[in-house]
DNA sequence: GTCTATACCTCGATAGAC
DNA sequence: GTCTATCGAGGTATAGAC
């Protein structure tokens, strides 16, 4: 803690990212100025450039970090067993991971169009990895004969849209707990995919 | 057609709205300048203010128009009969209406946060009307005993998210026609809600 | 590492000529 | 109805003192 005054690299860095995430989720990247982010952190605008070369890199960093954390958490999640068991585990994992991360989800979906083409391609590749994890489960379930799907790829995207849509209405202090939301959505997902 | 040169009110007006819609859908409202919109239309920036008092009104107008058209089309759609028949008709209507309107859907969902509180409330009220149309169908189906849902309100929002998500991946020249997409999603929706 | 100050640019919106 | 010209504000990013 004995630290030279004015030197806060390891404190200010995360604060910059937190403030940027919150403000961009709320107002959109183009609508938020570097001055606003700096004010939220409690520094002057020029100081931000010790932590990011420019605004685009800051946005890209936020989105990449989100996707990296998602894929790392997915790799650690207990998803194994039959296709049905894995689909349930994936569904619950998706909800549990995304619901407490409203801002990250918002930014990762809405600000794709503000990325440079190179950065966009990188984020899309990460997203595709995540989608493929679900698609593999669905394919396995079809092979087992336990799932019946009209189109495996489209069903993958449909289920992800269904689940991610929760972040648009869920409120932490609303009438439903995360556990209750999990039950509701697992019920819908299971019925939608199961063979008749 | 014998029209005084320089007088194009009924031509330029729609062109302004079309250009604004396309550019805002692509880059976001805050990222698009009035000068860019004017350039797309082929006039100077100042001329835009003959068609909108300010940028906020232009955005609000785009979103309101979309919701009004949606509700008018819904009122005209052939949605009647049993709850199952109405759910199928609603599903197909939703897909048919939204798929050719990518830009409108994008703007209506992503730019809500850039509306003033008053304008936001108005658009939300329109959206709520649309959601309630589906919720009524689901409630009726439960009363008939033909649907079994874990939570009617949440299921309503879940189905709308599922269906609207199509606009994120559908391409007019892709491997699937709109009719095929309808079949795939109706299959998923029907199975998700039907009583066992 | 943060500050102040600033270069340089683009923004939304308006005024007045045509 | 559109143009040119412009105002005042606020944008990103940098320079140099501390």
PDB file of C-alpha atoms in Angstrom, chain A:
ATOM      1  CA  UNK A   1       0.000   0.000   0.000  1.00  0.00           C
ATOM      2  CA  UNK A   2       2.984   2.306   0.312  1.00  0.00           C
ATOM      3  CA  UNK A   3       2.615   3.639  -3.163  1.00  0.00           C
ATOM      4  CA  UNK A   4       3.836   6.814  -4.728  1.00  0.00           C
ATOM      5  CA  UNK A   5       1.000   9.284  -5.039  1.00  0.00           C
ATOM      6  CA  UNK A   6      -0.411   9.578  -8.551  1.00  0.00           C
ATOM      7  CA  UNK A   7       0.584   6.043  -9.519  1.00  0.00           C
ATOM      8  CA  UNK A   8      -2.512   3.869  -9.764  1.00  0.00           C
ATOM      9  CA  UNK A   9      -1.980   1.732 -12.824  1.00  0.00           C
ATOM     10  CA  UNK A  10      -3.419  -1.441 -11.353  1.00  0.00           C
ATOM     11  CA  UNK A  11      -6.383   0.393  -9.864  1.00  0.00           C
ATOM     12  CA  UNK A  12      -7.240   2.820 -12.630  1.00  0.00           C
ATOM     13  CA  UNK A  13      -6.944   0.273 -15.431  1.00  0.00           C
ATOM     14  CA  UNK A  14      -9.873  -1.879 -14.285  1.00  0.00           C
ATOM     15  CA  UNK A  15     -11.842   1.220 -13.343  1.00  0.00           C
ATOM     16  CA  UNK A  16     -11.502   2.523 -16.883  1.00  0.00           C
ATOM     17  CA  UNK A  17     -12.802  -0.740 -18.297  1.00  0.00           C
ATOM     18  CA  UNK A  18     -15.655  -0.906 -15.801  1.00  0.00           C
ATOM     19  CA  UNK A  19     -16.742   2.651 -16.474  1.00  0.00           C
ATOM     20  CA  UNK A  20     -16.488   2.194 -20.231  1.00  0.00           C
ATOM     21  CA  UNK A  21     -18.531  -1.002 -20.100  1.00  0.00           C
ATOM     22  CA  UNK A  22     -21.299   0.557 -18.025  1.00  0.00           C
ATOM     23  CA  UNK A  23     -21.529   3.746 -20.062  1.00  0.00           C
ATOM     24  CA  UNK A  24     -21.307   2.055 -23.455  1.00  0.00           C
ATOM     25  CA  UNK A  25     -23.962  -0.493 -22.468  1.00  0.00           C
ATOM     26  CA  UNK A  26     -26.230   2.326 -21.378  1.00  0.00           C
ATOM     27  CA  UNK A  27     -25.740   4.814 -24.219  1.00  0.00           C
ATOM     28  CA  UNK A  28     -23.814   3.112 -26.997  1.00  0.00           C
ATOM     29  CA  UNK A  29     -20.178   3.476 -27.953  1.00  0.00           C
ATOM     30  CA  UNK A  30     -20.573   6.406 -30.304  1.00  0.00           C
ATOM     31  CA  UNK A  31     -22.730   8.263 -27.797  1.00  0.00           C
ATOM     32  CA  UNK A  32     -20.155   8.063 -25.013  1.00  0.00           C
ATOM     33  CA  UNK A  33     -17.166  10.365 -25.031  1.00  0.00           C
ATOM     34  CA  UNK A  34     -13.737   9.678 -23.612  1.00  0.00           C
ATOM     35  CA  UNK A  35     -14.336  12.670 -21.356  1.00  0.00           C
ATOM     36  CA  UNK A  36     -17.432  11.034 -19.879  1.00  0.00           C
ATOM     37  CA  UNK A  37     -15.540   7.812 -19.216  1.00  0.00           C
ATOM     38  CA  UNK A  38     -12.731   9.775 -17.600  1.00  0.00           C
ATOM     39  CA  UNK A  39     -15.172  11.686 -15.418  1.00  0.00           C
ATOM     40  CA  UNK A  40     -16.741   8.413 -14.267  1.00  0.00           C
ATOM     41  CA  UNK A  41     -13.296   7.097 -13.336  1.00  0.00           C
ATOM     42  CA  UNK A  42     -12.292  10.347 -11.694  1.00  0.00           C
ATOM     43  CA  UNK A  43      -9.402  11.347 -13.952  1.00  0.00           C
ATOM     44  CA  UNK A  44      -8.915  13.702 -16.874  1.00  0.00           C
ATOM     45  CA  UNK A  45      -9.506  12.516 -20.440  1.00  0.00           C
ATOM     46  CA  UNK A  46      -5.830  12.484 -21.362  1.00  0.00           C
ATOM     47  CA  UNK A  47      -5.054   9.965 -18.616  1.00  0.00           C
ATOM     48  CA  UNK A  48      -7.184   7.314 -20.321  1.00  0.00           C
ATOM     49  CA  UNK A  49      -4.616   7.004 -23.045  1.00  0.00           C
ATOM     50  CA  UNK A  50      -2.264   5.354 -20.573  1.00  0.00           C
ATOM     51  CA  UNK A  51      -4.639   2.387 -20.682  1.00  0.00           C
ATOM     52  CA  UNK A  52      -5.811   2.227 -24.256  1.00  0.00           C
ATOM     53  CA  UNK A  53      -4.288   3.454 -27.494  1.00  0.00           C
ATOM     54  CA  UNK A  54      -7.701   4.650 -28.683  1.00  0.00           C
ATOM     55  CA  UNK A  55     -11.429   4.229 -28.274  1.00  0.00           C
ATOM     56  CA  UNK A  56     -11.732   1.425 -30.800  1.00  0.00           C
ATOM     57  CA  UNK A  57      -9.193  -0.687 -28.926  1.00  0.00           C
ATOM     58  CA  UNK A  58     -11.061  -0.107 -25.693  1.00  0.00           C
ATOM     59  CA  UNK A  59     -14.305  -1.364 -27.228  1.00  0.00           C
ATOM     60  CA  UNK A  60     -12.608  -4.339 -28.839  1.00  0.00           C
ATOM     61  CA  UNK A  61     -10.941  -5.207 -25.554  1.00  0.00           C
ATOM     62  CA  UNK A  62     -14.262  -5.213 -23.723  1.00  0.00           C
ATOM     63  CA  UNK A  63     -15.872  -7.505 -26.270  1.00  0.00           C
ATOM     64  CA  UNK A  64     -12.915  -9.868 -26.541  1.00  0.00           C
ATOM     65  CA  UNK A  65     -12.643 -10.158 -22.781  1.00  0.00           C
ATOM     66  CA  UNK A  66     -16.307 -11.048 -22.549  1.00  0.00           C
ATOM     67  CA  UNK A  67     -16.030 -13.760 -25.180  1.00  0.00           C
ATOM     68  CA  UNK A  68     -12.818 -15.146 -23.693  1.00  0.00           C
ATOM     69  CA  UNK A  69     -14.403 -15.377 -20.261  1.00  0.00           C
ATOM     70  CA  UNK A  70     -17.460 -17.040 -21.762  1.00  0.00           C
ATOM     71  CA  UNK A  71     -15.429 -19.688 -23.565  1.00  0.00           C
ATOM     72  CA  UNK A  72     -13.222 -20.285 -20.535  1.00  0.00           C
ATOM     73  CA  UNK A  73     -16.270 -20.704 -18.283  1.00  0.00           C
ATOM     74  CA  UNK A  74     -17.858 -23.045 -20.834  1.00  0.00           C
ATOM     75  CA  UNK A  75     -14.737 -25.189 -20.867  1.00  0.00           C
ATOM     76  CA  UNK A  76     -14.894 -25.416 -17.065  1.00  0.00           C
ATOM     77  CA  UNK A  77     -18.635 -26.090 -16.883  1.00  0.00           C
ATOM     78  CA  UNK A  78     -19.837 -29.592 -15.961  1.00  0.00           C
ATOM     79  CA  UNK A  79     -21.288 -30.471 -19.343  1.00  0.00           C
ATOM     80  CA  UNK A  80     -21.133 -34.218 -19.954  1.00  0.00           C
ATOM     81  CA  UNK A  81     -23.229 -37.355 -20.246  1.00  0.00           C
ATOM     82  CA  UNK A  82     -26.083 -37.944 -22.661  1.00  0.00           C
ATOM     83  CA  UNK A  83     -27.068 -35.275 -25.170  1.00  0.00           C
ATOM     84  CA  UNK A  84     -30.120 -34.509 -23.041  1.00  0.00           C
ATOM     85  CA  UNK A  85     -27.980 -34.063 -19.931  1.00  0.00           C
ATOM     86  CA  UNK A  86     -25.530 -31.879 -21.809  1.00  0.00           C
ATOM     87  CA  UNK A  87     -28.290 -29.732 -23.287  1.00  0.00           C
ATOM     88  CA  UNK A  88     -29.711 -29.138 -19.833  1.00  0.00           C
ATOM     89  CA  UNK A  89     -26.263 -28.300 -18.465  1.00  0.00           C
ATOM     90  CA  UNK A  90     -25.593 -25.951 -21.381  1.00  0.00           C
ATOM     91  CA  UNK A  91     -28.945 -24.217 -20.937  1.00  0.00           C
ATOM     92  CA  UNK A  92     -28.359 -23.646 -17.243  1.00  0.00           C
ATOM     93  CA  UNK A  93     -24.764 -22.583 -17.850  1.00  0.00           C
ATOM     94  CA  UNK A  94     -25.836 -20.051 -20.473  1.00  0.00           C
ATOM     95  CA  UNK A  95     -28.410 -18.475 -18.188  1.00  0.00           C
ATOM     96  CA  UNK A  96     -26.184 -18.444 -15.125  1.00  0.00           C
ATOM     97  CA  UNK A  97     -23.291 -16.918 -17.030  1.00  0.00           C
ATOM     98  CA  UNK A  98     -25.226 -14.267 -18.937  1.00  0.00           C
ATOM     99  CA  UNK A  99     -27.819 -13.042 -16.453  1.00  0.00           C
ATOM    100  CA  UNK A 100     -25.334 -11.343 -14.114  1.00  0.00           C
ATOM    101  CA  UNK A 101     -23.569  -9.783 -17.118  1.00  0.00           C
ATOM    102  CA  UNK A 102     -26.218  -7.594 -18.679  1.00  0.00           C
ATOM    103  CA  UNK A 103     -23.795  -4.874 -19.684  1.00  0.00           C
ATOM    104  CA  UNK A 104     -21.311  -7.245 -21.307  1.00  0.00           C
ATOM    105  CA  UNK A 105     -24.058  -8.979 -23.286  1.00  0.00           C
ATOM    106  CA  UNK A 106     -25.503  -5.673 -24.397  1.00  0.00           C
ATOM    107  CA  UNK A 107     -22.154  -4.355 -25.588  1.00  0.00           C
ATOM    108  CA  UNK A 108     -21.147  -7.611 -27.245  1.00  0.00           C
ATOM    109  CA  UNK A 109     -24.323  -7.724 -29.345  1.00  0.00           C
ATOM    110  CA  UNK A 110     -24.979  -4.071 -30.062  1.00  0.00           C
ATOM    111  CA  UNK A 111     -21.534  -2.733 -30.763  1.00  0.00           C
ATOM    112  CA  UNK A 112     -20.408  -5.312 -33.297  1.00  0.00           C
ATOM    113  CA  UNK A 113     -21.104  -2.813 -36.043  1.00  0.00           C
ATOM    114  CA  UNK A 114     -18.701  -0.316 -34.511  1.00  0.00           C
ATOM    115  CA  UNK A 115     -15.730  -2.665 -34.753  1.00  0.00           C
ATOM    116  CA  UNK A 116     -13.216  -2.462 -37.558  1.00  0.00           C
ATOM    117  CA  UNK A 117     -13.558  -5.369 -40.003  1.00  0.00           C
ATOM    118  CA  UNK A 118     -10.507  -7.106 -38.527  1.00  0.00           C
ATOM    119  CA  UNK A 119     -11.764  -6.828 -34.966  1.00  0.00           C
ATOM    120  CA  UNK A 120     -15.248  -7.866 -36.039  1.00  0.00           C
ATOM    121  CA  UNK A 121     -13.903 -11.028 -37.624  1.00  0.00           C
ATOM    122  CA  UNK A 122     -12.043 -11.964 -34.443  1.00  0.00           C
ATOM    123  CA  UNK A 123     -15.082 -11.501 -32.215  1.00  0.00           C
ATOM    124  CA  UNK A 124     -17.290 -13.389 -34.641  1.00  0.00           C
ATOM    125  CA  UNK A 125     -14.880 -16.318 -34.621  1.00  0.00           C
ATOM    126  CA  UNK A 126     -15.141 -16.513 -30.836  1.00  0.00           C
ATOM    127  CA  UNK A 127     -18.918 -16.340 -30.988  1.00  0.00           C
ATOM    128  CA  UNK A 128     -18.946 -19.110 -33.594  1.00  0.00           C
ATOM    129  CA  UNK A 129     -16.946 -21.330 -31.233  1.00  0.00           C
ATOM    130  CA  UNK A 130     -19.629 -20.909 -28.615  1.00  0.00           C
ATOM    131  CA  UNK A 131     -22.441 -21.647 -31.037  1.00  0.00           C
ATOM    132  CA  UNK A 132     -20.659 -24.741 -32.237  1.00  0.00           C
ATOM    133  CA  UNK A 133     -20.570 -26.134 -28.720  1.00  0.00           C
ATOM    134  CA  UNK A 134     -24.364 -26.108 -28.657  1.00  0.00           C
ATOM    135  CA  UNK A 135     -24.660 -27.369 -32.213  1.00  0.00           C
ATOM    136  CA  UNK A 136     -22.525 -30.384 -31.340  1.00  0.00           C
ATOM    137  CA  UNK A 137     -24.881 -31.257 -28.497  1.00  0.00           C
ATOM    138  CA  UNK A 138     -27.885 -30.992 -30.791  1.00  0.00           C
ATOM    139  CA  UNK A 139     -26.240 -33.131 -33.467  1.00  0.00           C
ATOM    140  CA  UNK A 140     -25.355 -35.795 -30.923  1.00  0.00           C
ATOM    141  CA  UNK A 141     -28.914 -35.798 -29.639  1.00  0.00           C
ATOM    142  CA  UNK A 142     -30.241 -36.296 -33.137  1.00  0.00           C
ATOM    143  CA  UNK A 143     -27.803 -39.159 -33.667  1.00  0.00           C
ATOM    144  CA  UNK A 144     -29.030 -40.719 -30.429  1.00  0.00           C
ATOM    145  CA  UNK A 145     -32.582 -40.306 -31.667  1.00  0.00           C
ATOM    146  CA  UNK A 146     -33.574 -38.330 -28.574  1.00  0.00           C
ATOM    147  CA  UNK A 147     -33.816 -34.946 -30.348  1.00  0.00           C
ATOM    148  CA  UNK A 148     -35.856 -34.189 -33.469  1.00  0.00           C
ATOM    149  CA  UNK A 149     -34.980 -30.901 -35.140  1.00  0.00           C
ATOM    150  CA  UNK A 150     -36.148 -29.359 -38.393  1.00  0.00           C
ATOM    151  CA  UNK A 151     -32.683 -27.835 -39.031  1.00  0.00           C
ATOM    152  CA  UNK A 152     -29.784 -28.289 -36.655  1.00  0.00           C
ATOM    153  CA  UNK A 153     -27.876 -25.104 -37.430  1.00  0.00           C
ATOM    154  CA  UNK A 154     -30.950 -22.896 -37.375  1.00  0.00           C
ATOM    155  CA  UNK A 155     -32.158 -24.558 -34.184  1.00  0.00           C
ATOM    156  CA  UNK A 156     -28.802 -23.756 -32.595  1.00  0.00           C
ATOM    157  CA  UNK A 157     -29.149 -20.080 -33.392  1.00  0.00           C
ATOM    158  CA  UNK A 158     -32.794 -20.127 -32.368  1.00  0.00           C
ATOM    159  CA  UNK A 159     -32.041 -21.556 -28.932  1.00  0.00           C
ATOM    160  CA  UNK A 160     -29.227 -19.077 -28.316  1.00  0.00           C
ATOM    161  CA  UNK A 161     -31.512 -16.182 -29.285  1.00  0.00           C
ATOM    162  CA  UNK A 162     -34.199 -17.565 -27.009  1.00  0.00           C
ATOM    163  CA  UNK A 163     -31.835 -17.820 -24.041  1.00  0.00           C
ATOM    164  CA  UNK A 164     -29.946 -14.590 -24.580  1.00  0.00           C
ATOM    165  CA  UNK A 165     -33.215 -12.696 -24.850  1.00  0.00           C
ATOM    166  CA  UNK A 166     -33.614 -13.164 -21.110  1.00  0.00           C
ATOM    167  CA  UNK A 167     -31.181 -10.338 -20.499  1.00  0.00           C
ATOM    168  CA  UNK A 168     -33.647  -7.941 -22.120  1.00  0.00           C
ATOM    169  CA  UNK A 169     -36.291  -8.341 -19.444  1.00  0.00           C
ATOM    170  CA  UNK A 170     -34.755 -10.017 -16.402  1.00  0.00           C
ATOM    171  CA  UNK A 171     -34.348  -7.812 -13.339  1.00  0.00           C
ATOM    172  CA  UNK A 172     -32.350  -8.996 -10.339  1.00  0.00           C
ATOM    173  CA  UNK A 173     -35.042  -7.768  -7.950  1.00  0.00           C
ATOM    174  CA  UNK A 174     -37.988  -8.868 -10.060  1.00  0.00           C
ATOM    175  CA  UNK A 175     -40.508 -11.615  -9.306  1.00  0.00           C
ATOM    176  CA  UNK A 176     -38.274 -14.443 -10.547  1.00  0.00           C
ATOM    177  CA  UNK A 177     -34.977 -15.773  -9.218  1.00  0.00           C
ATOM    178  CA  UNK A 178     -32.276 -16.999 -11.581  1.00  0.00           C
ATOM    179  CA  UNK A 179     -33.099 -20.549 -10.512  1.00  0.00           C
ATOM    180  CA  UNK A 180     -36.739 -20.063 -11.472  1.00  0.00           C
ATOM    181  CA  UNK A 181     -35.752 -18.591 -14.828  1.00  0.00           C
ATOM    182  CA  UNK A 182     -33.552 -21.628 -15.422  1.00  0.00           C
ATOM    183  CA  UNK A 183     -36.488 -23.946 -14.829  1.00  0.00           C
ATOM    184  CA  UNK A 184     -38.794 -22.028 -17.131  1.00  0.00           C
ATOM    185  CA  UNK A 185     -36.329 -21.908 -19.995  1.00  0.00           C
ATOM    186  CA  UNK A 186     -35.124 -25.454 -19.598  1.00  0.00           C
ATOM    187  CA  UNK A 187     -38.730 -26.563 -19.829  1.00  0.00           C
ATOM    188  CA  UNK A 188     -39.199 -24.628 -23.083  1.00  0.00           C
ATOM    189  CA  UNK A 189     -35.897 -25.768 -24.573  1.00  0.00           C
ATOM    190  CA  UNK A 190     -36.383 -29.430 -23.679  1.00  0.00           C
ATOM    191  CA  UNK A 191     -39.841 -29.587 -25.196  1.00  0.00           C
ATOM    192  CA  UNK A 192     -38.764 -27.734 -28.335  1.00  0.00           C
ATOM    193  CA  UNK A 193     -36.031 -30.227 -29.205  1.00  0.00           C
ATOM    194  CA  UNK A 194     -37.207 -33.569 -27.854  1.00  0.00           C
ATOM    195  CA  UNK A 195     -38.295 -36.285 -30.278  1.00  0.00           C
ATOM    196  CA  UNK A 196     -42.019 -37.017 -30.214  1.00  0.00           C
TER     197      UNK A 196
END
